[in-house]
XYZ file of C-alpha atoms in Angstrom:
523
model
C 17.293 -4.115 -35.023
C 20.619 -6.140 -34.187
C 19.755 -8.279 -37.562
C 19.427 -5.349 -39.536
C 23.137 -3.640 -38.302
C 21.282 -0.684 -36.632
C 23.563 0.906 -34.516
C 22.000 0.746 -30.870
C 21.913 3.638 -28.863
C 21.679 3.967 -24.780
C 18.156 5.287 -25.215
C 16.658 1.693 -26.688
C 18.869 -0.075 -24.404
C 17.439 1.655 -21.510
C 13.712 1.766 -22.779
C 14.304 -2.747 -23.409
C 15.529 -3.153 -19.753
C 12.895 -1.160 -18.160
C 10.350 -3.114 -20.235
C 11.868 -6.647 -18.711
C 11.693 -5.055 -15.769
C 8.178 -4.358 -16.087
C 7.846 -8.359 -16.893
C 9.646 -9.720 -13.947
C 12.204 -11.890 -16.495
C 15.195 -12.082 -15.103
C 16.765 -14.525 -17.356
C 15.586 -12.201 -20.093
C 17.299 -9.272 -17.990
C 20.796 -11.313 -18.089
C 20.688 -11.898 -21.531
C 20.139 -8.409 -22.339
C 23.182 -7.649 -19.910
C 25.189 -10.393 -21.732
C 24.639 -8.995 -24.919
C 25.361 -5.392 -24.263
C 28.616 -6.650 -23.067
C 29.403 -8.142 -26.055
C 28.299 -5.106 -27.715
C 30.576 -2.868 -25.798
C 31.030 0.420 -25.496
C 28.254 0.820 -22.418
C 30.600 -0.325 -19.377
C 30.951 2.981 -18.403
C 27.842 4.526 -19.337
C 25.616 6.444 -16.053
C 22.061 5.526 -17.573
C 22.865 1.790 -18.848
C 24.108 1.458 -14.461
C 20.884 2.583 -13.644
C 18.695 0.742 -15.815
C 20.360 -2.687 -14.883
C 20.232 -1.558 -11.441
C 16.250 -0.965 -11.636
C 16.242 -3.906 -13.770
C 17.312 -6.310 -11.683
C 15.845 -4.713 -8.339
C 12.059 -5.009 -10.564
C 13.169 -8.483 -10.924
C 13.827 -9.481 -7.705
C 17.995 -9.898 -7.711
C 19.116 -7.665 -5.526
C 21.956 -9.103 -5.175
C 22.865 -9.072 -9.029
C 21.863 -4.861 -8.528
C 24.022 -4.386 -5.911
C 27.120 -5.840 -8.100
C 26.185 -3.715 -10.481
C 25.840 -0.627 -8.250
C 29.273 -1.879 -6.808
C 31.310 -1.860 -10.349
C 29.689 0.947 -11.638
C 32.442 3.863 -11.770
C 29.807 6.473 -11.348
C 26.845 6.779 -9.754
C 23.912 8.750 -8.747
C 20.976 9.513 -6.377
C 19.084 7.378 -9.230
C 20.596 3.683 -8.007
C 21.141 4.714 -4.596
C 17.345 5.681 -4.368
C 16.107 2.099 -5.751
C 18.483 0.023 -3.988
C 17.846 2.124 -0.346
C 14.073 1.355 -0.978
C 14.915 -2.244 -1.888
C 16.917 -2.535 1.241
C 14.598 -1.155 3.559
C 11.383 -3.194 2.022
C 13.366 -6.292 3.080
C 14.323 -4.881 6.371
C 17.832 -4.530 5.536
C 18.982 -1.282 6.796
C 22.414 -2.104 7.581
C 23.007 -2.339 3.479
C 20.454 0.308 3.052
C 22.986 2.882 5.190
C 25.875 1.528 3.223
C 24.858 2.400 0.304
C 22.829 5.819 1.547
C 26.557 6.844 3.175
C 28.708 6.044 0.072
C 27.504 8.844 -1.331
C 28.973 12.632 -0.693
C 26.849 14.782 1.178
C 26.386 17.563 -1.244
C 25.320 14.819 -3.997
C 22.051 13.796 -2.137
C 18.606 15.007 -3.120
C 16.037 15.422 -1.430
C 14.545 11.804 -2.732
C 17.072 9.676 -1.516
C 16.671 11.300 2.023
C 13.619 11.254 1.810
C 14.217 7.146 1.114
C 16.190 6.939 3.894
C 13.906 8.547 6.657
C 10.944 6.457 5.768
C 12.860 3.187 5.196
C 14.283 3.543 9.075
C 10.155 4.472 9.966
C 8.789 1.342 7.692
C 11.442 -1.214 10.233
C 10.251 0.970 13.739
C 13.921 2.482 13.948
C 12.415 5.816 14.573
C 15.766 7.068 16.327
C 18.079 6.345 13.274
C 15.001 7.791 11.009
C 15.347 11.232 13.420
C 18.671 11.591 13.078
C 18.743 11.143 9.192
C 15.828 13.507 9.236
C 18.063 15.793 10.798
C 21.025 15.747 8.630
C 18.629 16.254 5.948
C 17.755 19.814 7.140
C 21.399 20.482 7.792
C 22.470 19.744 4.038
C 20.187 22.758 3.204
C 18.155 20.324 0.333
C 14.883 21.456 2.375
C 11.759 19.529 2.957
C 9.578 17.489 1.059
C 6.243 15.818 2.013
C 7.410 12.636 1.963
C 10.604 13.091 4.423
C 8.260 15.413 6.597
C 5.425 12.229 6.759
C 8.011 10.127 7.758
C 9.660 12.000 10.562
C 6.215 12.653 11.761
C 5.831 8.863 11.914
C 9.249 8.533 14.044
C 7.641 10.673 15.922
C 4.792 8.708 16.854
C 6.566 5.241 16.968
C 8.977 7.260 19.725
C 5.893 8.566 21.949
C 8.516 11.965 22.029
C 6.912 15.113 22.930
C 9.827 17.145 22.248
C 10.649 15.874 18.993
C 6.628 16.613 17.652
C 7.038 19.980 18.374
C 10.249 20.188 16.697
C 9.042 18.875 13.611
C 6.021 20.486 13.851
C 8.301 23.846 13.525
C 10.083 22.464 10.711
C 7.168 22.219 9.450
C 5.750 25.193 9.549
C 9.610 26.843 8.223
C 9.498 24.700 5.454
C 5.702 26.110 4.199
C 4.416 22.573 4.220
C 1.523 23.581 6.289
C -0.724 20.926 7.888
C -3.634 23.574 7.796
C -3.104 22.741 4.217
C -2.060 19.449 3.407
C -4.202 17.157 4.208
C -1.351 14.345 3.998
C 0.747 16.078 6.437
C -2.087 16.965 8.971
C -3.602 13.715 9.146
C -0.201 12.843 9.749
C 0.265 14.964 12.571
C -3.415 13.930 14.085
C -1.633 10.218 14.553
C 1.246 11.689 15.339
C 0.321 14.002 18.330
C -2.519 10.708 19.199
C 0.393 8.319 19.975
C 2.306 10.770 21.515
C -0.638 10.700 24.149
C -1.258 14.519 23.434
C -4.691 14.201 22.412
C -5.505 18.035 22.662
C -2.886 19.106 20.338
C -4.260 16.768 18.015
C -7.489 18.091 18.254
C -6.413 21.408 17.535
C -4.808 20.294 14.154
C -7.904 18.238 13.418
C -9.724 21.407 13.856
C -7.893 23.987 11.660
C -7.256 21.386 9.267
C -8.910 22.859 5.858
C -9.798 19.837 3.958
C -10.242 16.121 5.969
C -10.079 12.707 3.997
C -10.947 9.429 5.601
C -7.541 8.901 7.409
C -7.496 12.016 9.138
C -10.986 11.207 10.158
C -9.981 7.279 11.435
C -7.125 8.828 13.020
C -9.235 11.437 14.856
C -12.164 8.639 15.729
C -9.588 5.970 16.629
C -7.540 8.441 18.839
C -10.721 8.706 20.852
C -11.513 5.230 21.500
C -8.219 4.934 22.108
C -8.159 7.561 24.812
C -11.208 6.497 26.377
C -13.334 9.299 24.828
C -16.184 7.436 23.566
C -18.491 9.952 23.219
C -16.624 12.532 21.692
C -15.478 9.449 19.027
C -19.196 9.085 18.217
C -20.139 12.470 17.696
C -17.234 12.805 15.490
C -18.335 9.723 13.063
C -21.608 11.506 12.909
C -20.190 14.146 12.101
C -18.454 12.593 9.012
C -21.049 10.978 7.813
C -22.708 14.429 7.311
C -19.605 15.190 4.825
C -18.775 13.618 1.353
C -16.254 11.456 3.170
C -17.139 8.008 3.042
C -15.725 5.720 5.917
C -13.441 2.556 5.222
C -13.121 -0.755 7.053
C -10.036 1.585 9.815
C -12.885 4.592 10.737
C -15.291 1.223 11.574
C -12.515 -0.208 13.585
C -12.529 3.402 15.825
C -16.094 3.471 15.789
C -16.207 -0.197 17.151
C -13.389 0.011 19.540
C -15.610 3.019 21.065
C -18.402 1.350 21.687
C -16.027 -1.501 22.953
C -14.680 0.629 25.587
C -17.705 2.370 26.799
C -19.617 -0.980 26.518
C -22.450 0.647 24.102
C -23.440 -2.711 23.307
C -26.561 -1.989 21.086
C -25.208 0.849 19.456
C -21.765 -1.386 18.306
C -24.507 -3.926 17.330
C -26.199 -1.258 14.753
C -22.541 -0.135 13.459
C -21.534 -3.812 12.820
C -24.370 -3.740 10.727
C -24.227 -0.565 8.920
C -20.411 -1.238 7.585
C -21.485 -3.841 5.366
C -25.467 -3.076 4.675
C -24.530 1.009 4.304
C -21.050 1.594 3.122
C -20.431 -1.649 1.580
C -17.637 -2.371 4.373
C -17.117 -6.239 4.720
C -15.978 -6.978 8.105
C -12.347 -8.589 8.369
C -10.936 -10.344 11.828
C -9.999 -6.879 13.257
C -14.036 -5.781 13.315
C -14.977 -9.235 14.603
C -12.203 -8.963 17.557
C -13.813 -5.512 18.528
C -17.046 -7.108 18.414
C -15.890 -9.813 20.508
C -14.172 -7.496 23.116
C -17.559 -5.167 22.859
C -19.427 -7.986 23.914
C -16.925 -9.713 26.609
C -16.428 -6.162 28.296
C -20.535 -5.825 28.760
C -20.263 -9.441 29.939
C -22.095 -11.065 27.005
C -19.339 -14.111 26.842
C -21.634 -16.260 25.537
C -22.576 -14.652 22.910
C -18.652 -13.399 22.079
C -18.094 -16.894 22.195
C -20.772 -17.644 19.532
C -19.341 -14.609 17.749
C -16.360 -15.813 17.500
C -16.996 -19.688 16.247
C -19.623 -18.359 13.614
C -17.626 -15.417 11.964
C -17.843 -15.177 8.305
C -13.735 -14.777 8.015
C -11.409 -17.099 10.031
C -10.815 -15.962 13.598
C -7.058 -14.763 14.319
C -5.342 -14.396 17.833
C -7.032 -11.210 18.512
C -10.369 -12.419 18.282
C -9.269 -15.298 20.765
C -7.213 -13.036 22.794
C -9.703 -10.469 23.709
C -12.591 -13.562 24.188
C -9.255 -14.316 26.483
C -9.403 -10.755 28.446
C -13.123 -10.782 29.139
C -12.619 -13.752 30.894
C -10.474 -12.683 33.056
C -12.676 -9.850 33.956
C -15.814 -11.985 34.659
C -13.851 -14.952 36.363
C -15.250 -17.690 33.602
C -12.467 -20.492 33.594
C -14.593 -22.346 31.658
C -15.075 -20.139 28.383
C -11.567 -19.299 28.699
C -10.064 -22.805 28.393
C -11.921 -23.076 24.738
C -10.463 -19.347 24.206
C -6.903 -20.663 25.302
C -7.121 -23.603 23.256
C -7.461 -21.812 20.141
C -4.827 -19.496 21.190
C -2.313 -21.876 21.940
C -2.700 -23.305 18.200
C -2.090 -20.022 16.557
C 0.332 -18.500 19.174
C 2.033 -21.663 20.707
C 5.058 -19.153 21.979
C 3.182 -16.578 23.392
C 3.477 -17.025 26.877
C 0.732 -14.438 28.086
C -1.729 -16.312 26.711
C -0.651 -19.496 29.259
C -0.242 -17.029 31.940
C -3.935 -15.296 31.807
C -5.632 -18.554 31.508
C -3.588 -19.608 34.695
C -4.448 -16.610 36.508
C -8.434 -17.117 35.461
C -8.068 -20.405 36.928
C -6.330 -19.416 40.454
C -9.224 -16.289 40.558
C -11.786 -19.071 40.228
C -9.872 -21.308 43.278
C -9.401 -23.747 40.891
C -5.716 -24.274 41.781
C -4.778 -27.412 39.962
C -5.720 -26.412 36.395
C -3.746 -23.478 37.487
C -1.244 -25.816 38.350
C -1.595 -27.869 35.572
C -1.365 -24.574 32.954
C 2.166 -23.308 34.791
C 3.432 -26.995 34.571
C 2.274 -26.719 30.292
C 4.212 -23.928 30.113
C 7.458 -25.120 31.892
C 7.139 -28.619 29.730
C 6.980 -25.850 26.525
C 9.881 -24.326 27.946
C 8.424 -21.149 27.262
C 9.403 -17.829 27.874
C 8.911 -13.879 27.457
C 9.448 -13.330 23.971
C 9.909 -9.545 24.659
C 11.570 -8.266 27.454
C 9.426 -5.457 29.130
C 10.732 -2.238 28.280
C 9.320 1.424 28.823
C 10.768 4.479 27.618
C 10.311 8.165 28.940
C 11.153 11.617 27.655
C 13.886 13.206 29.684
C 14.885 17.262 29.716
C 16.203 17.880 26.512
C 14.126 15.322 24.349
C 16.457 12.619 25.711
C 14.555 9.276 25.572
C 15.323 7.267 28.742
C 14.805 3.832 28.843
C 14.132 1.018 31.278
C 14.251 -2.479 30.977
C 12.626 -4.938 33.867
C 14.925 -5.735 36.566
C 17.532 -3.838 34.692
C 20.007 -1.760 37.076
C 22.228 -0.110 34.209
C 20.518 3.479 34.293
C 23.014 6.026 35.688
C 20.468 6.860 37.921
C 19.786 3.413 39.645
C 20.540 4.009 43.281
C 18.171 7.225 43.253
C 15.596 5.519 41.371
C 15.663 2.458 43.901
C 16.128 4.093 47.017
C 13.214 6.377 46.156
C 10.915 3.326 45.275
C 11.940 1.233 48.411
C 12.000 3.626 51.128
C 9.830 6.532 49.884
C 7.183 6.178 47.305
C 6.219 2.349 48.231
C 6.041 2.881 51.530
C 3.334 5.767 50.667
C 1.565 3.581 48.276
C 0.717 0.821 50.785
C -1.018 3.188 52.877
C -3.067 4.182 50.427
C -4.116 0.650 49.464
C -1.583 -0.672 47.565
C -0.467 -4.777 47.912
C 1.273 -6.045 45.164
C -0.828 -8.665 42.806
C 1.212 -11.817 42.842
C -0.476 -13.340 40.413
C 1.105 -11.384 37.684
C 4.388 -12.993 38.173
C 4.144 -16.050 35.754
C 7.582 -17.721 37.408
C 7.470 -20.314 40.103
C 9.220 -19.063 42.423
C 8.536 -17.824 46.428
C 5.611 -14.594 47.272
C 9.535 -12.672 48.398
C 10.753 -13.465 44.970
C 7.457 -12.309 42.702
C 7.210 -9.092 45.505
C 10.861 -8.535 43.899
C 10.028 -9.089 39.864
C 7.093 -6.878 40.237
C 8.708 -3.998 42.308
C 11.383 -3.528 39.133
C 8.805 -3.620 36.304
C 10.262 -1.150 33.500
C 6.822 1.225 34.094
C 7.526 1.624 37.777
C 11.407 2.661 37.274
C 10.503 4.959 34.497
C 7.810 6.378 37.117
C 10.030 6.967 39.905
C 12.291 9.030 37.099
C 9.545 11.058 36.237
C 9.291 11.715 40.056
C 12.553 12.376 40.393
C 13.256 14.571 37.658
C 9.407 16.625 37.240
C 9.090 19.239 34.156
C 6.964 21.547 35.847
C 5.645 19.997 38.614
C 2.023 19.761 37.236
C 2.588 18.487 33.771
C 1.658 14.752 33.588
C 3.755 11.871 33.516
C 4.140 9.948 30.002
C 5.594 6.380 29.830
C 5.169 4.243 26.305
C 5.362 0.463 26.751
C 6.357 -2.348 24.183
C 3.786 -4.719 26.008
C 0.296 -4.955 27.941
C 0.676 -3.451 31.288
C 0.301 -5.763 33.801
C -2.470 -5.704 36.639
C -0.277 -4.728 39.385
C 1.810 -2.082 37.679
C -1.872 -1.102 36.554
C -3.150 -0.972 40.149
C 0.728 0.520 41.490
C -0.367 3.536 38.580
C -3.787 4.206 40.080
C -2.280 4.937 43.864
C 0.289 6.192 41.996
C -1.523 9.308 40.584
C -3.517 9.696 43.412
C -0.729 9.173 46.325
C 1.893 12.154 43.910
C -1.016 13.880 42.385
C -0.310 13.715 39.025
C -1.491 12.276 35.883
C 0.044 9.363 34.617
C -0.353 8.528 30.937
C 0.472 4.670 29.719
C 0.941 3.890 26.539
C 1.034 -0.070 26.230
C 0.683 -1.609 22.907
C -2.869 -1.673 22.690
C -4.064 1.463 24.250
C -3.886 4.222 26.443
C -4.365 4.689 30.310
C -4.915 7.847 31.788
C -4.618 7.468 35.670
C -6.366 10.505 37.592
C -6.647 10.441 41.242
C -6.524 6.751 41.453
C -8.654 5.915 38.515
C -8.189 4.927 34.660
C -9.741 5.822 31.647
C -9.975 2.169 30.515
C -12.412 1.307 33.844
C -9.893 -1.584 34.472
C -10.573 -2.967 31.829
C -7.979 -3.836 29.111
């Protein structure tokens, strides 16, 4: 075309970079840009900016995309959307946000909010992702399924009751209906699931007009989750009376199920059926429900056996919950080989050295206790995540607490009230603290005083202090595993205030009733 003196127009230009785009050559890409320089006549040109931008993004220089973005004199929601998506797949929001807020306002559709809400979701910054959501339905752009997915998703990182229903209205305002759409509902389902609002999440699961496969997983995993075994059975059964064919997720629901009510023959005859039925090979995540199915029913020899003959190679979770069973069943001996493969594929992970030291001290076998604390001191190893817990205050106002972290405005309350009211109830009704949970080497005073300021217990005693209505339960989210004595602390707990107290930890729910929980002590 250049040979034959053509005269080149934006259109080819445009239609040549998206194809090296489409090829990943970047060295192809900069000649192209070096010879429509030398061209001319393109600098300032809105679609020529956009296609190098894409260009270079599809290329994998995002840096060379940015430059452009930066020198071009105008711009448009076209860039802006690529690069915020770019940003946010890398993780970086901070350039994301400058870019998002360089542009006016009124100039922003409803895509590049859109890219914006979910790219705050996809790096768990469901706060920031909120707040953009909320801008968005103050510019008056509306609503589209995408931004409304992703709120919904904020939602159920946060564990916020208040900000569910709120988006749940929006919503409805907006005519995306999640009777409807069976995006948005299944949506919802997980939402209202991780929110710990299981009911309301029936109820959408319910009116819901058409199901697929996720809303079904989320529905069956939400169950097992919840400790509702049965009700996560009869719903699989249920499915497989439809068209909708479950994937290798609704297996992980129906397995964790089974785990948690300890149907051990039943999880046997799904474990088959995935792969001889539906075609479903199992992956590490069915063999660690396996494993935990058959370390909760006390079958650790044959988890063990599980777990060194699996057809896929074993990660930290199949390890971990060979791990957990242990500690339920006092067997130092199977958890030492468990540890031992732990410590090679998690060799910073300090809970793993502190459950195998606690098995050990259960046992009375106090120098390999010894002898794991001392590992862990030589490793110089330490909490890689500082407990936090985070409750919903009046107002939607998240409230959180860090352990042993006096900064809340309402400290002095919040202490006094543990110390001289609520602890001094608690021991009466059977409560000693479980020193064995404090992984430090340091005096019984000392570990009495770690475990008293556990981030669980002070958001708690804020609950206490500050009730809704007095019969409403309490709901904490956690970023870790819930100890055993904040465990135990929770089971007086709801029977000493009478109350329910619902835990979300990062791998499942607790529902304390009247001094018991869901999980059977067993997590």
């Amino acid at each position: 075309m250049r040979r034959a003196r053509v005269s080149v127009l934006t259109f080819t230009l445009c239609a040549v970079m998206k194809a090296i785009g489409g090829l990943g050559e970047v060295d192809l890409g900069v000649q192209m840009h070096c010879e429509m320089m030398k061209i001319g006549g393109f600098g300032f040109d809105l679609g020529i900016g956009n296609g190098l931008v894409q260009m270079y993004v599809r290329c994998g220089r995002l840096g060379c995309a940015r430059k452009v973005f930066d020198e071009m004199p105008e711009r448009d929601v076209v860039a802006v959307t690529v690069l915020v998506m770019e940003f946010a797949k890398r993780g970086e929001m901070g350039f994301a946000r400058e870019v998002f807020d360089g542009v006016l306002e009124g100039n922003k559709d409803v895509v590049v909010w859109s890219a914006m809400v979910t790219g705050y979701v996809r790096n768990a910054r469901p706060g920031e992702a909120l707040e953009v959501f909320r801008r968005m339905m103050e510019s008056g752009v509306g609503v589209d399924e995408v931004a409304l997915v992703g709120a919904v998703s904020a939602c159920a990182q946060l564990g916020g009751r208040k900000y569910a229903g709120w988006v749940r209205d929006v919503a409805e305002q907006s005519g995306v209906g999640v009777e409807s759409n069976v995006v948005v509902g299944s949506a919802f389902v997980d939402m209202y699931l991780k929110c710990g609002m299981l009911e309301d999440a029936c109820e959408i699961f319910q009116c819901m007009i058409k199901r697929n496969v996720y809303s079904y997983s989320s529905m069956i995993l939400g169950f097992a989750t919840h400790g509702r075994a049965n009700e996560a059975l009869e719903l699989f059964n249920e499915m497989c009376k439809t068209n909708v064919k479950p994937n290798a997720v609704t297996f992980i629901g129906v397995l964790t199920a089974c785990g948690h009510a300890r149907m051990v023959e039943q999880g046997r005859r799904f474990f088959s059926m995935m792969r001889e039925d539906y075609g479903v090979e199992p992956s590490a995540d069915h063999y660690t429900c396996m494993v935990d199915l058959l370390g909760r029913a006390g079958c650790l020899e044959e988890a063990m056996h599980l777990a060194e003959t699996m057809t896929v190679k074993p990660h930290a979770g199949v390890w971990g919950a060979l791990l957990g069973a242990c500690r339920i069943y006092k067997n130092p001996e199977i958890a030492e080989i468990a540890a031992t493969h732990l410590f090679s594929l998690e060799p910073n992970s300090i809970a793993n050295y502190i459950l195998l030291a606690n098995i050990h001290g259960s046992a009375g076998r106090w120098a390999d206790a010894s002898r794991v604390r001392n590992l862990m001191r030589t490793r110089g190893l330490k909490k890689n995540h500082p407990g936090c817990s985070w409750i919903e205050g009046r107002g939607g106002t998240i409230h959180e607490f860090y352990s042993g972290d006096t900064r809340h405005p309402n400290w002095k309350e919040i202490n006094d009230t543990l110390q001289h009211d609520l602890l001094l109830r608690f021991k009466l009704h059977g409560y000693e603290p479980i020193l064995d949970s404090v992984p430090y080497d340091v005096n019984d005073d000392e570990k009495k005083r770690i475990l008293m300021f556990h981030s669980e217990k002070l958001a708690l005693v804020f609950a206490f202090l500050s009730p809704d209505d007095g019969a409403s339960a309490i709901r904490i989210m956690k970023n870790i595993r819930i100890c055993e004595d904040c465990h135990w602390f929770m089971c007086v707990a709801s029977k000493v205030i009478g109350r329910q107290i619902v835990i979300r930890d990062n791998m499942r729910f607790h529902h304390f009733h009247d001094g018991k929980c869901s999980c059977g002590n067993f997590w």
